[in-house]
Short mmCIF file of C-alpha atoms in Angstrom, two decimals:
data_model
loop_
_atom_site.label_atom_id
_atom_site.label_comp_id
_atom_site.label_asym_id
_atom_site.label_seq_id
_atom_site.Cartn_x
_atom_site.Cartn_y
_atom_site.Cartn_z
CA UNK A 23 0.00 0.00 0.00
CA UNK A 24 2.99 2.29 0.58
CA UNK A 25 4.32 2.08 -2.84
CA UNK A 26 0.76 2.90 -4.19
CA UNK A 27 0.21 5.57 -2.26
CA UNK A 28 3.77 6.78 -3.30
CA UNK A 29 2.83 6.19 -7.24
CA UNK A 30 0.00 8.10 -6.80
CA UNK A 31 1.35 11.15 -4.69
CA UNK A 32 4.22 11.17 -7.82
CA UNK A 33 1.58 11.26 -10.43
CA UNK A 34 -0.36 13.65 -8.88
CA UNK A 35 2.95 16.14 -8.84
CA UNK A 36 3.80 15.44 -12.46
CA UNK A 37 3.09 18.84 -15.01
CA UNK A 38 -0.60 17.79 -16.63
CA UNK A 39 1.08 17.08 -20.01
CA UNK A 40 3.01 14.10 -18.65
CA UNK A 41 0.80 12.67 -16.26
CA UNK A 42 -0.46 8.79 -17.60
CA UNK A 43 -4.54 8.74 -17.60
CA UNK A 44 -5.57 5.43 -15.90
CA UNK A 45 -7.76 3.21 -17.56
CA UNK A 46 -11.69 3.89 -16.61
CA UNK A 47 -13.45 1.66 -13.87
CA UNK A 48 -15.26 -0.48 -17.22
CA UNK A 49 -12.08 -0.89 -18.38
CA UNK A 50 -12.63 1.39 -21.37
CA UNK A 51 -10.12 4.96 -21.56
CA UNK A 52 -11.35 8.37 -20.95
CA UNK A 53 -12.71 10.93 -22.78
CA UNK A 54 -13.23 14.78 -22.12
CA UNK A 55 -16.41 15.67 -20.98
CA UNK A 56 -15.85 18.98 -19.96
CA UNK A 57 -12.87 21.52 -19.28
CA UNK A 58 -11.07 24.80 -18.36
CA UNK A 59 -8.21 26.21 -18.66
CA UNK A 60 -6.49 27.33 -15.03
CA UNK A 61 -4.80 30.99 -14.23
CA UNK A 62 -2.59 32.22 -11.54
CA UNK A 63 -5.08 34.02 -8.85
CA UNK A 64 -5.03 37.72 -9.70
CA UNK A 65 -8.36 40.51 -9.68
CA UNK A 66 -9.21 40.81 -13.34
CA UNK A 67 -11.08 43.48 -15.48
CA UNK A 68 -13.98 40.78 -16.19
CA UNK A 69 -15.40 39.70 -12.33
CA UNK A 70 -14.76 40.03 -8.76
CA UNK A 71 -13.42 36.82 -7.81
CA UNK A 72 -12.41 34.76 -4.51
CA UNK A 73 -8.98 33.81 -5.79
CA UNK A 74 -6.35 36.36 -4.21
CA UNK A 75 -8.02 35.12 -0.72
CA UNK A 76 -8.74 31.26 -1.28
CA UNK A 77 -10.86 29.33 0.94
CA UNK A 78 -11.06 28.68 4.82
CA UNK A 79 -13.49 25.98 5.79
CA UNK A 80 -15.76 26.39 2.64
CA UNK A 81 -17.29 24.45 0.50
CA UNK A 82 -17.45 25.45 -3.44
CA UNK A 83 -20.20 24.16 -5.57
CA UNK A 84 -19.85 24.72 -9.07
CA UNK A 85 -22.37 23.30 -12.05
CA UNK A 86 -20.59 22.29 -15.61
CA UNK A 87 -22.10 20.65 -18.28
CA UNK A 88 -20.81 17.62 -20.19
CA UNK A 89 -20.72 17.90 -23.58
CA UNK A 90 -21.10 13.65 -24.25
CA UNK A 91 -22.70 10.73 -22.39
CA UNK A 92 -20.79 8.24 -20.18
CA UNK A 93 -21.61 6.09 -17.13
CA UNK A 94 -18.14 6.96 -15.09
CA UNK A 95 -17.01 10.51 -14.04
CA UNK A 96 -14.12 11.33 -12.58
CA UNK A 97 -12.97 15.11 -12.30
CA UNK A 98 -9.61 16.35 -12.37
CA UNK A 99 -8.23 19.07 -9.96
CA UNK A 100 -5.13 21.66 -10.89
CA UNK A 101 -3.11 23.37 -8.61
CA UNK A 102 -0.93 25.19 -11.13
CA UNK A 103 -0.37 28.17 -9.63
CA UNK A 104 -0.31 27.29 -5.93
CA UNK A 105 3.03 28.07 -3.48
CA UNK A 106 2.03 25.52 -0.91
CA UNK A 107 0.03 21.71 -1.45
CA UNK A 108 -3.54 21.79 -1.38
CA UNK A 109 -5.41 19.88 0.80
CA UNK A 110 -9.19 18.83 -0.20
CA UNK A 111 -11.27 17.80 2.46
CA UNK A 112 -13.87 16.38 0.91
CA UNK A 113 -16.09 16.59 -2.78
CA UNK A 114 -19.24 15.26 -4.38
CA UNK A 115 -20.48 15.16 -7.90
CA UNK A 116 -24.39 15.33 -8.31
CA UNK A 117 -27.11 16.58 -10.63
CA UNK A 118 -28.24 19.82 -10.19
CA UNK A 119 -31.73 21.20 -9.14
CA UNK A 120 -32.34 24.66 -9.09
CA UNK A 121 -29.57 27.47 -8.39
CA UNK A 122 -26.93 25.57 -6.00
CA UNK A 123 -29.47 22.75 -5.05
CA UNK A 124 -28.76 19.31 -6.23
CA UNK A 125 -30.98 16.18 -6.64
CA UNK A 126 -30.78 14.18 -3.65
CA UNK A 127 -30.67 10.79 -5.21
CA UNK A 128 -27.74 11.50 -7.42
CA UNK A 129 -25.26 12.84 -4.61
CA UNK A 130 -22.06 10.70 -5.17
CA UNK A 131 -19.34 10.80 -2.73
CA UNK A 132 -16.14 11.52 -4.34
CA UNK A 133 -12.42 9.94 -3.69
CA UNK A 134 -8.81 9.87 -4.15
CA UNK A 135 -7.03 6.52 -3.89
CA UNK A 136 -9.85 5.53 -2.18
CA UNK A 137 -9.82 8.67 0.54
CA UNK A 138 -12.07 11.14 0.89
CA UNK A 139 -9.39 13.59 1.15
CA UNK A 140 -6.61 14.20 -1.12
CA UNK A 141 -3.16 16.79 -0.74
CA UNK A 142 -2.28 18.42 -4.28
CA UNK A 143 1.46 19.43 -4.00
CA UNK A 144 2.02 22.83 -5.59
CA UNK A 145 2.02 23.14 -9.06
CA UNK A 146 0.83 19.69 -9.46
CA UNK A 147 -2.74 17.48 -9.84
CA UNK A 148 -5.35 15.22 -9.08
CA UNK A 149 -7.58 12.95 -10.59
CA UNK A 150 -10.67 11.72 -8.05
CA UNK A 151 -11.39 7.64 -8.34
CA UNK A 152 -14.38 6.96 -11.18
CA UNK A 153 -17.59 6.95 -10.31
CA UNK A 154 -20.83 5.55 -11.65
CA UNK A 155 -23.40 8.32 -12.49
CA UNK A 156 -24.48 7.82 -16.18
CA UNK A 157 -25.10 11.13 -17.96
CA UNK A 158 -26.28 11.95 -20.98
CA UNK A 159 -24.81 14.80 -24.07
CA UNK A 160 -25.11 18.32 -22.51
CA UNK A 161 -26.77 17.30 -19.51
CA UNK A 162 -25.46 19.31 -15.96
CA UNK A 163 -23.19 18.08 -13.58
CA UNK A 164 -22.78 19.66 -9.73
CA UNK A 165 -19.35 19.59 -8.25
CA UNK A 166 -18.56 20.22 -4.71
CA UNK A 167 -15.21 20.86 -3.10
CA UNK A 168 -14.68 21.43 0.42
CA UNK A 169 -11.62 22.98 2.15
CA UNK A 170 -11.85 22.82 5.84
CA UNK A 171 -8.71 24.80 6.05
CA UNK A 172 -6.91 27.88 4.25
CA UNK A 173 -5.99 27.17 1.17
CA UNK A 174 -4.09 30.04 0.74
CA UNK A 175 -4.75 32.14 -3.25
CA UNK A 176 -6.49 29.58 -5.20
CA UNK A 177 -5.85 28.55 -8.66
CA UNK A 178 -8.95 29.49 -10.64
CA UNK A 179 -10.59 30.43 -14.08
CA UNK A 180 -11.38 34.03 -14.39
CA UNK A 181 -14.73 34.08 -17.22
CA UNK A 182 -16.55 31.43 -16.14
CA UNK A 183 -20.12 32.96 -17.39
CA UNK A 184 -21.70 30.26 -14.89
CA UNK A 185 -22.08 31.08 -11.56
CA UNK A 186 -20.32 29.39 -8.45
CA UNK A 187 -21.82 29.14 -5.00
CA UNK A 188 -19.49 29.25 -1.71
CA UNK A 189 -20.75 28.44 1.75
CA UNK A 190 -18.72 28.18 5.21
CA UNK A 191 -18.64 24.32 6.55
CA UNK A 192 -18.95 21.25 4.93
CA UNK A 193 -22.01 21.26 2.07
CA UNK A 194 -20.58 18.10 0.16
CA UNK A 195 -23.49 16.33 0.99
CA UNK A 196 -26.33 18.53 1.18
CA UNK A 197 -28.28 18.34 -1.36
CA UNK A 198 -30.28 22.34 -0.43
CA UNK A 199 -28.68 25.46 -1.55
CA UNK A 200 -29.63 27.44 1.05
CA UNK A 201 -26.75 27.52 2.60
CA UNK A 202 -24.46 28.60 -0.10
CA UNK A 203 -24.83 32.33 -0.08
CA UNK A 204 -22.04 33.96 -1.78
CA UNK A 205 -21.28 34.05 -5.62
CA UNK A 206 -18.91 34.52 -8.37
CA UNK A 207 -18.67 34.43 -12.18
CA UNK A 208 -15.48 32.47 -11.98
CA UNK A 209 -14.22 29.05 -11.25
CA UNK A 210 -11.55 27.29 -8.57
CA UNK A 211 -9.35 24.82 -8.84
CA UNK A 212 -11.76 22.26 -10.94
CA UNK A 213 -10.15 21.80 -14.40
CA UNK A 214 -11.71 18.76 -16.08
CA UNK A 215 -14.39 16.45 -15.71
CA UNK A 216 -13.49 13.13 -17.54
CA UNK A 217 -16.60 10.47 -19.06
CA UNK A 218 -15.52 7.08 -19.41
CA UNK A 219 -15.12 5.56 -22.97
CA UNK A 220 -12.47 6.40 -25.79
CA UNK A 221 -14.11 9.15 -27.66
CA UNK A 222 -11.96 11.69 -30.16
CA UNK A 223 -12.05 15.02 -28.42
CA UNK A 224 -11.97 18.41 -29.94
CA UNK A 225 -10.46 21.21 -28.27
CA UNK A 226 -11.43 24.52 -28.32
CA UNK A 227 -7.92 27.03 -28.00
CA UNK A 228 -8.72 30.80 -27.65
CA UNK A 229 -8.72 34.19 -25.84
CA UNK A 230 -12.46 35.62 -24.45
CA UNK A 231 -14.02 34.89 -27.54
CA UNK A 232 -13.85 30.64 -27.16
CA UNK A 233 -13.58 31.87 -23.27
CA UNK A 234 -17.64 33.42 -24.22
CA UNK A 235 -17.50 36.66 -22.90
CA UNK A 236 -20.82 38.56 -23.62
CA UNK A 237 -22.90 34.88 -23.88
CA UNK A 238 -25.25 34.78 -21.42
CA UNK A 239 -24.86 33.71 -17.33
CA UNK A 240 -25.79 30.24 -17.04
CA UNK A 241 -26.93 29.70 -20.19
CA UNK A 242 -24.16 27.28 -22.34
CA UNK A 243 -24.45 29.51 -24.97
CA UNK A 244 -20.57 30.21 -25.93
CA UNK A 245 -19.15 29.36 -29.17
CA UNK A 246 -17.84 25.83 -27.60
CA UNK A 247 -20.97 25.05 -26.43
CA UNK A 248 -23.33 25.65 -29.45
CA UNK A 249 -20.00 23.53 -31.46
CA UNK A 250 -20.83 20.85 -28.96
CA UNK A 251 -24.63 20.94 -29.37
CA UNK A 252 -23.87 20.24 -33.25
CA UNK A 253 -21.69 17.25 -32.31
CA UNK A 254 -23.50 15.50 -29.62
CA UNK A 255 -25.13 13.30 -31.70
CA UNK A 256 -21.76 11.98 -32.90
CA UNK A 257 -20.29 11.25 -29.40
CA UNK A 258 -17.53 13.76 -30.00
CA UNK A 259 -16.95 15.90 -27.19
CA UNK A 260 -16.18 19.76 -27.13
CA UNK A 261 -13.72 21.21 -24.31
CA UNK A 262 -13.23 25.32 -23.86
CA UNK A 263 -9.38 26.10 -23.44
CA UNK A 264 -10.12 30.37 -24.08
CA UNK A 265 -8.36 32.78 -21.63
CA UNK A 266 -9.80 35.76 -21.65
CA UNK A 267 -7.45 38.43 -22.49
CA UNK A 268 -4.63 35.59 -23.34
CA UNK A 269 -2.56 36.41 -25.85
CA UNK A 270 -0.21 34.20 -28.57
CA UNK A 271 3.35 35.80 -27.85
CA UNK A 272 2.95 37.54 -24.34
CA UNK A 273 2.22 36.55 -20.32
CA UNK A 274 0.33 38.34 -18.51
CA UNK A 275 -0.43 38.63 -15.01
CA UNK A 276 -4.39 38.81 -15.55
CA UNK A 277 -4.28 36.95 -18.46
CA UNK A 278 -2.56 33.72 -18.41
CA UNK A 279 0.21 32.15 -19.67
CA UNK A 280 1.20 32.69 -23.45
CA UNK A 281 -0.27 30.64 -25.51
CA UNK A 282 2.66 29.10 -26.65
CA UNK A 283 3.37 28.42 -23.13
CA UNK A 284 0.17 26.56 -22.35
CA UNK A 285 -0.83 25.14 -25.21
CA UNK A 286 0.77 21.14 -24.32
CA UNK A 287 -1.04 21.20 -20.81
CA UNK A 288 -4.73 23.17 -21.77
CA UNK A 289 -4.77 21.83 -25.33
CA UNK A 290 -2.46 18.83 -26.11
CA UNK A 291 -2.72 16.51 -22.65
CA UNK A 292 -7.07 16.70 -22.37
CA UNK A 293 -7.94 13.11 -22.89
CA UNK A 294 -8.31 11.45 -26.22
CA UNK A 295 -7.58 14.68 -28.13
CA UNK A 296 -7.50 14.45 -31.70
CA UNK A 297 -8.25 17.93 -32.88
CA UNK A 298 -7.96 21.63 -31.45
CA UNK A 299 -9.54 24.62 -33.28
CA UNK A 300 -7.02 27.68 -32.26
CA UNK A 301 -8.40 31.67 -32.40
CA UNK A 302 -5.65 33.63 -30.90
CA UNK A 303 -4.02 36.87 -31.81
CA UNK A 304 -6.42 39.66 -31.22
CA UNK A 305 -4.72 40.45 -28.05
CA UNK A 306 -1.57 40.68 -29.35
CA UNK A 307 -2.40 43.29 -31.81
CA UNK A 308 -4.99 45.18 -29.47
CA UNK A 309 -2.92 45.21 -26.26
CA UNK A 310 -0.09 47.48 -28.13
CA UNK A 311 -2.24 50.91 -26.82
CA UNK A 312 -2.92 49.26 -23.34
CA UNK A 313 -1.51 50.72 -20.91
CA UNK A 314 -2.85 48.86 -18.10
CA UNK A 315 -0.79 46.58 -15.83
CA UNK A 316 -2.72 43.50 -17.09
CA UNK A 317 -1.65 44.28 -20.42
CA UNK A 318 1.97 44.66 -19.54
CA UNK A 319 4.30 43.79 -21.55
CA UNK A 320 2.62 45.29 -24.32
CA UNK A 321 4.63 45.65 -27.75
CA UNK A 322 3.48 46.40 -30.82
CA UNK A 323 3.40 43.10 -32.70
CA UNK A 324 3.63 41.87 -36.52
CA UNK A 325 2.41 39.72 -38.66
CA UNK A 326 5.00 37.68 -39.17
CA UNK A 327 5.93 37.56 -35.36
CA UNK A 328 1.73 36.39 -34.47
CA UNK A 329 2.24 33.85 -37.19
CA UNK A 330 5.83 32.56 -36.22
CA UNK A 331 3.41 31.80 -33.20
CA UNK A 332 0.96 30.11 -34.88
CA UNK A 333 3.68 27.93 -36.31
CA UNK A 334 4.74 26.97 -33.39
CA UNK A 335 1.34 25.71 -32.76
CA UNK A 336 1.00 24.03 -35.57
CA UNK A 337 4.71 21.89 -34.83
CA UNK A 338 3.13 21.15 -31.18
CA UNK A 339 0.26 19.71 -32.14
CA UNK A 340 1.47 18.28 -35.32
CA UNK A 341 4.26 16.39 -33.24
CA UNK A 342 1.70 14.70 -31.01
CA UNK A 343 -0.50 13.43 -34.29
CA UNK A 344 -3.12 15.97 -33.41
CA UNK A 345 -5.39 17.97 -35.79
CA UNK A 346 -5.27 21.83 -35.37
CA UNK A 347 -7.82 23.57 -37.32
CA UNK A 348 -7.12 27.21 -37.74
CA UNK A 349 -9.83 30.46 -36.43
CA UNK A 350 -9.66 33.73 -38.46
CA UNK A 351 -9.81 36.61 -36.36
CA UNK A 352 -13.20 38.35 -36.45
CA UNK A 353 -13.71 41.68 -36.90
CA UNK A 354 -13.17 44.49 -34.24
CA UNK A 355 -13.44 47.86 -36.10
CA UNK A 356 -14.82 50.48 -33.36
CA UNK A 357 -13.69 48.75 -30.61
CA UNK A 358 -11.60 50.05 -28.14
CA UNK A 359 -7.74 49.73 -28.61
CA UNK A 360 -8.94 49.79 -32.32
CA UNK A 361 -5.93 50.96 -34.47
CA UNK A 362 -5.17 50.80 -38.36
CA UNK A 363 -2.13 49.45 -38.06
CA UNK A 364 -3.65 46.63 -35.68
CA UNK A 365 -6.29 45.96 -38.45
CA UNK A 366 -3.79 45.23 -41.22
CA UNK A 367 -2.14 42.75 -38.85
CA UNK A 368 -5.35 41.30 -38.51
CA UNK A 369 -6.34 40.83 -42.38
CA UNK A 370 -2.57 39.51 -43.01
CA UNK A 371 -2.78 36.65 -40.45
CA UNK A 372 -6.32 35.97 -41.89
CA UNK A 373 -4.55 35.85 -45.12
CA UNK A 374 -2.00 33.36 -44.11
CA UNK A 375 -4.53 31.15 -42.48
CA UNK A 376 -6.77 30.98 -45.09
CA UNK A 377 -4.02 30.28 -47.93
CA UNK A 378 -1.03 29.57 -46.55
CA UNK A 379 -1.95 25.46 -46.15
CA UNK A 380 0.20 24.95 -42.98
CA UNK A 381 -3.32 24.70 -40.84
CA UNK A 382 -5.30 21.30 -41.64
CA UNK A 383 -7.91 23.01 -41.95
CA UNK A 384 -9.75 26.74 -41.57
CA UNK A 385 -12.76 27.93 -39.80
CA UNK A 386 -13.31 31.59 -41.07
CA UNK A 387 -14.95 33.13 -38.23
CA UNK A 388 -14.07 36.72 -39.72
CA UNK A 389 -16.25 36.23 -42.72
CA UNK A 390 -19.33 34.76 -40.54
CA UNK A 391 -19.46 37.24 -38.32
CA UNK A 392 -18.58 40.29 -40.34
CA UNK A 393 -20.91 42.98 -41.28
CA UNK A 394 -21.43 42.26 -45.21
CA UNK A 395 -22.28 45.82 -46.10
CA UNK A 396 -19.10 47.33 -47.92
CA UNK A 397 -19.82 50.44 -45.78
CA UNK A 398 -18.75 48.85 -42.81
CA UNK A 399 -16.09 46.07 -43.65
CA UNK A 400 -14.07 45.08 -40.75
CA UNK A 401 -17.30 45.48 -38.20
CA UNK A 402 -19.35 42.99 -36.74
CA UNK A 403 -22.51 42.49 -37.89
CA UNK A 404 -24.54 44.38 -35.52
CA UNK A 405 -26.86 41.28 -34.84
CA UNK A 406 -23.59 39.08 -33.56
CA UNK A 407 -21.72 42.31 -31.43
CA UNK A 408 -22.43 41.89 -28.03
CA UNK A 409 -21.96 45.69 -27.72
CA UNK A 410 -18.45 46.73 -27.88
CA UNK A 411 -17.86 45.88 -31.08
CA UNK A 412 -15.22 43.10 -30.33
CA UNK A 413 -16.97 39.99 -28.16
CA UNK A 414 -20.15 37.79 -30.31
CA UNK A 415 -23.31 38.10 -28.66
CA UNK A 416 -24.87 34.70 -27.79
CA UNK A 417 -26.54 35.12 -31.56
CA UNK A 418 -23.09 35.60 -33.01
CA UNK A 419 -21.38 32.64 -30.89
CA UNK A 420 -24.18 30.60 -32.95
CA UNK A 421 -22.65 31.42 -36.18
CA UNK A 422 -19.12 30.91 -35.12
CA UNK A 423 -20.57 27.41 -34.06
CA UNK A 424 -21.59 27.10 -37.55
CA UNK A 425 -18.78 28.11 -39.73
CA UNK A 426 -16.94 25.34 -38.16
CA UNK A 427 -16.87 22.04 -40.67
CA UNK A 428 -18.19 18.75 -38.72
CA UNK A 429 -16.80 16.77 -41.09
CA UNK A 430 -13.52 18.20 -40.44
CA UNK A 431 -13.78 17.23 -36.72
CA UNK A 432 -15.36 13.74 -37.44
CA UNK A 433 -13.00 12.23 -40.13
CA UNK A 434 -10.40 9.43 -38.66
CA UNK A 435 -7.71 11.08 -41.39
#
């Protein structure tokens, strides 16, 4: 038992990327079901958020939805960013009622190597047992973590556009919200929930506009989640990796981690992977007359340099037998930051992604969200702007969701 335990504890402290996935409890491998991609704790521009403080004897309850069926869960944990280990108390996974309410029925007890408490070391990850709670395409899950603790600042995902319910004491098994008072619009510490099966996952790589800034609360109505409405009946399952305010070439302390930077560990090592659909670069091109720390460091960029960064993309992915479908950059005319210069970087990297044949394929999300009058090229159609003239509105996410080629995503190659 000592050796397992020690197996475990050293899997749990390897970087995401390396770390083996164990076989499901039918004996079958995993597939994404659902995902996010982790930040350091900072305050952003989007949301208040509870990361800078972490937790002290609460429990965080925090509904996802899985984008394909399975009869075992399991959900994976991330503490990235964290100085110190983490230690979980306790957690549940359960079908939600209304608001932070869950079904009572469905409350499953979760564990780690058969505890119901787990350590994370710093910078490392965990992976709860399976579990048997068959789900269907799109339906809701209900996590719930408790820390009866501090966990000191808390590794988290800024835009969730779902909201999260804290509460002081130990909630994993109550199946009533009332006790879960406060809220946020972000998300802590849960990275991945995992449905049992092999099943050819598509990944979704992006800044706020995969991230779905300007969808609506609570609704599943991002980009991502409209793509995985289209392929549920296939069994292929969607995952979001957007940062809000990432960026291809630069950190940032708001932001995340480059995108060349993350792309192995939010991208590359979600289970069964076979394709990722990458829209990055707007950031890089906008952030150039931001002066705010968040944008910092903020050169002007190129075309060449944004796709020198694409490229290197493209190798990562490539080297790892993985499909990586390329985004045009939509329109932002009349948005703020907006700069001529920054618009014919734009149109060249649109350019070299439609024509240049180093993505395997292209899904022109410029030309179905643009405005088509001749008056106004470069804008968003006024239908798809969710009001400042850069993020879709839930309408516009739609159309992103249909540019995208299912046969693309489908084919074995």
């Amino acid at each position: 038992m000592r050796v397992k335990a020690s197996l475990i504890a050293l899997l749990a402290a390897l970087p995401l990327a390396t770390a083996p996935l164990p076989a499901a409890a039918d004996g079958g491998r995993w597939g994404g079901g659902w995902a996010t991609a982790v930040q350091q704790p900072t305050a952003t521009p989007w949301f208040p958020n509870w990361s800078q403080q972490g937790f002290d004897n609460h429990s965080v309850r925090q509904v996802i939805r899985t984008s394909v069926a399975g009869t075992h869960l399991r959900i994976r944990l991330s503490n990235a960013y964290g100085t110190a280990p983490l230690r979980l108390t306790g957690a549940s996974i359960a079908k939600p009622a209304i608001g932070a309410a869950v079904r009572p029925g469905t409350i499953r007890p979760l564990t780690f190597a058969r505890s119901a408490s787990v350590t994370v070391p710093a910078s490392g990850q965990a992976a709860s047992d399976p579990v048997r709670l068959p789900v269907r395409a799109l339906e809701q899950l209900t996590v719930t973590l408790y820390f009866q603790g501090t966990t000191g600042p808390a590794t988290f995902h800024s835009i969730a556009m779902a909201t999260s319910y804290r509460a002081k004491g130990d909630q994993v098994r109550d199946a009533g919200g009332a006790a879960f008072t406060e809220t946020s619009l972000s998300r802590y510490y849960l990275s991945g929930l995992d449905v049992s099966g092999r099943k050819d996952t598509v990944v979704t790589f992006g800044d706020s506009i995969t991230d779905g800034y300007g969808a609506t609360n609570d609704a599943d109505d991002r980009y991502p989640d409209r793509l995985a409405e289209r392929l549920a009946a296939s069994g292929t399952p969607v995952l979001n990796a957007g940062i809000g305010g990432n960026r291809v070439l630069n950190d940032s302390a708001c932001f995340g981690e480059k995108a060349t930077t993350r792309f192995r560990r939010d991208a590359l090592a979600q289970p069964g992977v076979r394709t990722v659909i990458v829209l990055e670069g707007i950031n890089d091109i906008l952030f150039a007359q931001d002066t705010s720390a968040c944008a910092a460091p903020n050169p002007q960029v190129s075309a060449r340099e944004l796709i020198d960064g694409h490229r290197a993309l493209i190798r990562a992915a490539k080297s790892r037998g993985v499909r990586v479908v390329g985004g045009t950059l939509p329109p932002f005319k009349g948005a703020a930051l907006y700069s001529e210069y920054g618009e014919s970087v734009r149109q060249a990297v649109n350019h070299w992604i439609r024509t240049g044949g180093e993505y395997d394929a292209v899904a022109d999300f410029d030309r179905a969200l643009a405005n088509p009058d001749p008056r106004h090229a470069g804008e968003l159609l006024p239908a798809y702007d969710s009001g400042d003239r850069l993020h879709p509105s839930p309408a516009g996410y739609q159309a992103m969701a249909d540019a995208v080629d299912l046969s693309v995503l489908t084919s074995r190659r």
